[in-house]
Amino acid sequence: MTASDPITTAPDIRTIETAVRRAARAPSLHNSQPWHWIFDGFLLHLYSDPDRRLLAADPRGRQQFIGCGAALHHARTVFATLGWHTDTIRLPDTSRMDHLAEIDFRPWSDPPPGIARRAAAIECRHSDRLPMLPPTAWTDLVHALRGLVTPHDLTLDVLPDEIRPQLAAVSERAAAARRYDMFYQQEIRWWSGHSGTSEGVPPTALASDAEFARVDVGRSFPRPSHSERRAEVRDRSALVVLSSYEDSITQWLRTGEALSAVLLECTAAGLATCPLTHITELPAGRQTVAAMLPHQASPQVIVRIGTAPDGEQPPPTPRRPLDEIFEIRH
Ligand SMILES: Cc1cc2nc3c(=O)[nH]c(=O)nc-3n(C[C@H](O)[C@H](O)[C@H](O)COP(=O)(O)O)c2cc1C
């Protein structure tokens, strides 16, 4: 900017639309996309969409807030690459818990370089449910990931290989606890395994029986028709836990922001990722994971991080059209 440039207080509508559209690539539980954006001419507001809460898997709405936090981080990352610094107030109206964030804008000519790398990763990130090889350059990456989650007041712990069998057993117990829970089963069948919709997890993103059998820690989804991708690989991904020091809406939102940063950084490093919450959404599973941590904290999300041997990208999962998630209200 030069002194003669007009003082602009907000991006133009096209910039806002670009950022909101790209923010919609954020991950969300069963691809429920529980967010709604409103631009008032100066500020951009993020709301959660209460009709998109998954009552069986997520009765308290914790995961809905995590998904919205991921979308918030995606949006801020994109705005930075478009030349805008975003000052964000989380939960600006204590009488409206669905009003999650209010974003104010300032021109920003020199965002740190890592932001552009993570923004570029938005379009290629996806949840990979197939077996993975171990992550590469892991020690340095863990250091970088810790640096990304700390500002959100979260911790990132790598689960040691020795306790993996224990975690696999907890994962299996979580599936068993849900097996005859008709409310949960109906919900997951509604949200996954269908093609041609703008929401939910499509069959191409799911693992077949043979593929799932080689992943020891994963949510049991309806299995699509038989396929044997990565037939020679048994899962050797690293498992990390994102935990917060308190359980509150703000910290759930922050968890989503940190999760977004972690997933994008790993994608930028050429790695595959998959967030997992089937264990931490059940009290017993959560307690078991908490006991595996070297400090006292509340485990929110486990993330599998590894190398996809084929480097093949499945088709991107669908997203709702912009006019369903964004409006302008002056
Ligand atoms: C809060 C949250 C919980 C999730 N839980 C799981 C899970 O337990 N298992 C899984 O395979 N994917 C899980 N995911 C990934 C979503 O299913 C995925 O983001 C969504 O289907 C969109 O697909 P994409 O990530 O490939 O864009 C979760 C994502 C979020 C944000």
mmCIF file of N, CA and C and ligand atoms in Angstrom, residues 27-31 63 66 125-127 129 201 219 221 274-278 317 319, ligand 1:
data_model
loop_
_atom_site.group_PDB
_atom_site.id
_atom_site.type_symbol
_atom_site.label_atom_id
_atom_site.label_comp_id
_atom_site.label_asym_id
_atom_site.label_seq_id
_atom_site.Cartn_x
_atom_site.Cartn_y
_atom_site.Cartn_z
ATOM 1 N N PRO A 27 -12.242 -30.219 6.816
ATOM 2 C CA PRO A 27 -12.851 -31.488 7.216
ATOM 3 C C PRO A 27 -13.978 -31.257 8.215
ATOM 4 N N SER A 28 -14.944 -32.158 8.228
ATOM 5 C CA SER A 28 -15.995 -32.100 9.252
ATOM 6 C C SER A 28 -16.502 -33.512 9.485
ATOM 7 N N LEU A 29 -17.069 -33.740 10.655
ATOM 8 C CA LEU A 29 -17.557 -35.082 10.999
ATOM 9 C C LEU A 29 -18.525 -35.572 9.917
ATOM 10 N N HIS A 30 -18.228 -36.707 9.320
ATOM 11 C CA HIS A 30 -19.030 -37.323 8.240
ATOM 12 C C HIS A 30 -19.319 -36.337 7.107
ATOM 13 N N ASN A 31 -18.452 -35.362 6.927
ATOM 14 C CA ASN A 31 -18.628 -34.332 5.887
ATOM 15 C C ASN A 31 -19.992 -33.634 6.015
ATOM 16 N N GLN A 63 -17.960 -31.999 18.215
ATOM 17 C CA GLN A 63 -17.294 -32.199 16.920
ATOM 18 C C GLN A 63 -17.790 -31.200 15.876
ATOM 19 N N ILE A 66 -15.595 -28.366 16.376
ATOM 20 C CA ILE A 66 -14.252 -28.660 15.851
ATOM 21 C C ILE A 66 -14.234 -28.461 14.332
ATOM 22 N N ARG A 125 -5.628 -31.764 0.328
ATOM 23 C CA ARG A 125 -5.835 -32.525 1.566
ATOM 24 C C ARG A 125 -7.107 -33.367 1.477
ATOM 25 N N HIS A 126 -7.043 -34.561 1.978
ATOM 26 C CA HIS A 126 -8.258 -35.375 2.105
ATOM 27 C C HIS A 126 -8.032 -36.399 3.209
ATOM 28 N N SER A 127 -9.110 -36.960 3.703
ATOM 29 C CA SER A 127 -8.988 -37.976 4.753
ATOM 30 C C SER A 127 -8.706 -39.312 4.080
ATOM 31 N N ARG A 129 -8.307 -43.202 4.463
ATOM 32 C CA ARG A 129 -8.686 -44.290 5.381
ATOM 33 C C ARG A 129 -8.020 -45.616 5.040
ATOM 34 N N VAL A 201 -19.875 -38.830 3.292
ATOM 35 C CA VAL A 201 -18.621 -39.484 2.879
ATOM 36 C C VAL A 201 -18.936 -40.437 1.725
ATOM 37 N N ARG A 219 -12.360 -45.673 12.316
ATOM 38 C CA ARG A 219 -13.801 -45.764 12.546
ATOM 39 C C ARG A 219 -14.397 -46.778 11.563
ATOM 40 N N PHE A 221 -16.951 -47.653 9.184
ATOM 41 C CA PHE A 221 -17.998 -47.074 8.327
ATOM 42 C C PHE A 221 -18.661 -48.215 7.555
ATOM 43 N N CYS A 274 -5.579 -38.709 8.460
ATOM 44 C CA CYS A 274 -7.000 -39.000 8.713
ATOM 45 C C CYS A 274 -7.331 -38.654 10.164
ATOM 46 N N PRO A 275 -8.254 -37.701 10.382
ATOM 47 C CA PRO A 275 -8.683 -37.423 11.758
ATOM 48 C C PRO A 275 -9.579 -38.559 12.242
ATOM 49 N N LEU A 276 -9.482 -38.878 13.531
ATOM 50 C CA LEU A 276 -10.301 -39.954 14.105
ATOM 51 C C LEU A 276 -10.928 -39.485 15.415
ATOM 52 N N THR A 277 -12.228 -39.696 15.542
ATOM 53 C CA THR A 277 -12.890 -39.305 16.799
ATOM 54 C C THR A 277 -13.779 -40.411 17.345
ATOM 55 N N HIS A 278 -13.778 -41.592 16.695
ATOM 56 C CA HIS A 278 -14.692 -42.638 17.167
ATOM 57 C C HIS A 278 -14.341 -43.097 18.580
ATOM 58 N N THR A 317 -13.903 -35.196 -1.974
ATOM 59 C CA THR A 317 -15.243 -35.400 -1.406
ATOM 60 C C THR A 317 -16.094 -34.164 -1.736
ATOM 61 N N ARG A 319 -18.818 -30.971 -1.714
ATOM 62 C CA ARG A 319 -19.140 -29.879 -0.795
ATOM 63 C C ARG A 319 -20.429 -29.212 -1.244
HETATM 64 C C1 LIG B 1 -14.448 -33.456 14.101
HETATM 65 C C2 LIG B 1 -14.123 -34.469 13.023
HETATM 66 C C3 LIG B 1 -14.233 -35.827 13.297
HETATM 67 C C4 LIG B 1 -13.906 -36.770 12.330
HETATM 68 N N1 LIG B 1 -13.944 -38.094 12.661
HETATM 69 C C5 LIG B 1 -13.540 -39.019 11.752
HETATM 70 C C6 LIG B 1 -13.462 -40.400 12.121
HETATM 71 O O1 LIG B 1 -13.703 -40.771 13.265
HETATM 72 N N2 LIG B 1 -13.059 -41.275 11.172
HETATM 73 C C7 LIG B 1 -12.741 -40.897 9.892
HETATM 74 O O2 LIG B 1 -12.380 -41.743 9.083
HETATM 75 N N3 LIG B 1 -12.825 -39.588 9.522
HETATM 76 C C8 LIG B 1 -13.195 -38.651 10.417
HETATM 77 N N4 LIG B 1 -13.223 -37.318 10.079
HETATM 78 C C9 LIG B 1 -12.935 -36.922 8.685
HETATM 79 C C10 LIG B 1 -14.236 -36.589 7.945
HETATM 80 O O3 LIG B 1 -14.996 -37.735 7.708
HETATM 81 C C11 LIG B 1 -13.870 -35.874 6.630
HETATM 82 O O4 LIG B 1 -13.240 -34.675 6.938
HETATM 83 C C12 LIG B 1 -15.052 -35.573 5.746
HETATM 84 O O5 LIG B 1 -15.657 -36.765 5.315
HETATM 85 C C13 LIG B 1 -14.645 -34.764 4.505
HETATM 86 O O6 LIG B 1 -13.704 -35.459 3.743
HETATM 87 P P1 LIG B 1 -12.229 -34.923 3.491
HETATM 88 O O7 LIG B 1 -11.565 -34.777 4.829
HETATM 89 O O8 LIG B 1 -11.607 -35.976 2.649
HETATM 90 O O9 LIG B 1 -12.342 -33.594 2.814
HETATM 91 C C14 LIG B 1 -13.513 -36.350 11.031
HETATM 92 C C15 LIG B 1 -13.381 -34.976 10.762
HETATM 93 C C16 LIG B 1 -13.663 -34.044 11.763
HETATM 94 C C17 LIG B 1 -13.462 -32.578 11.492
#
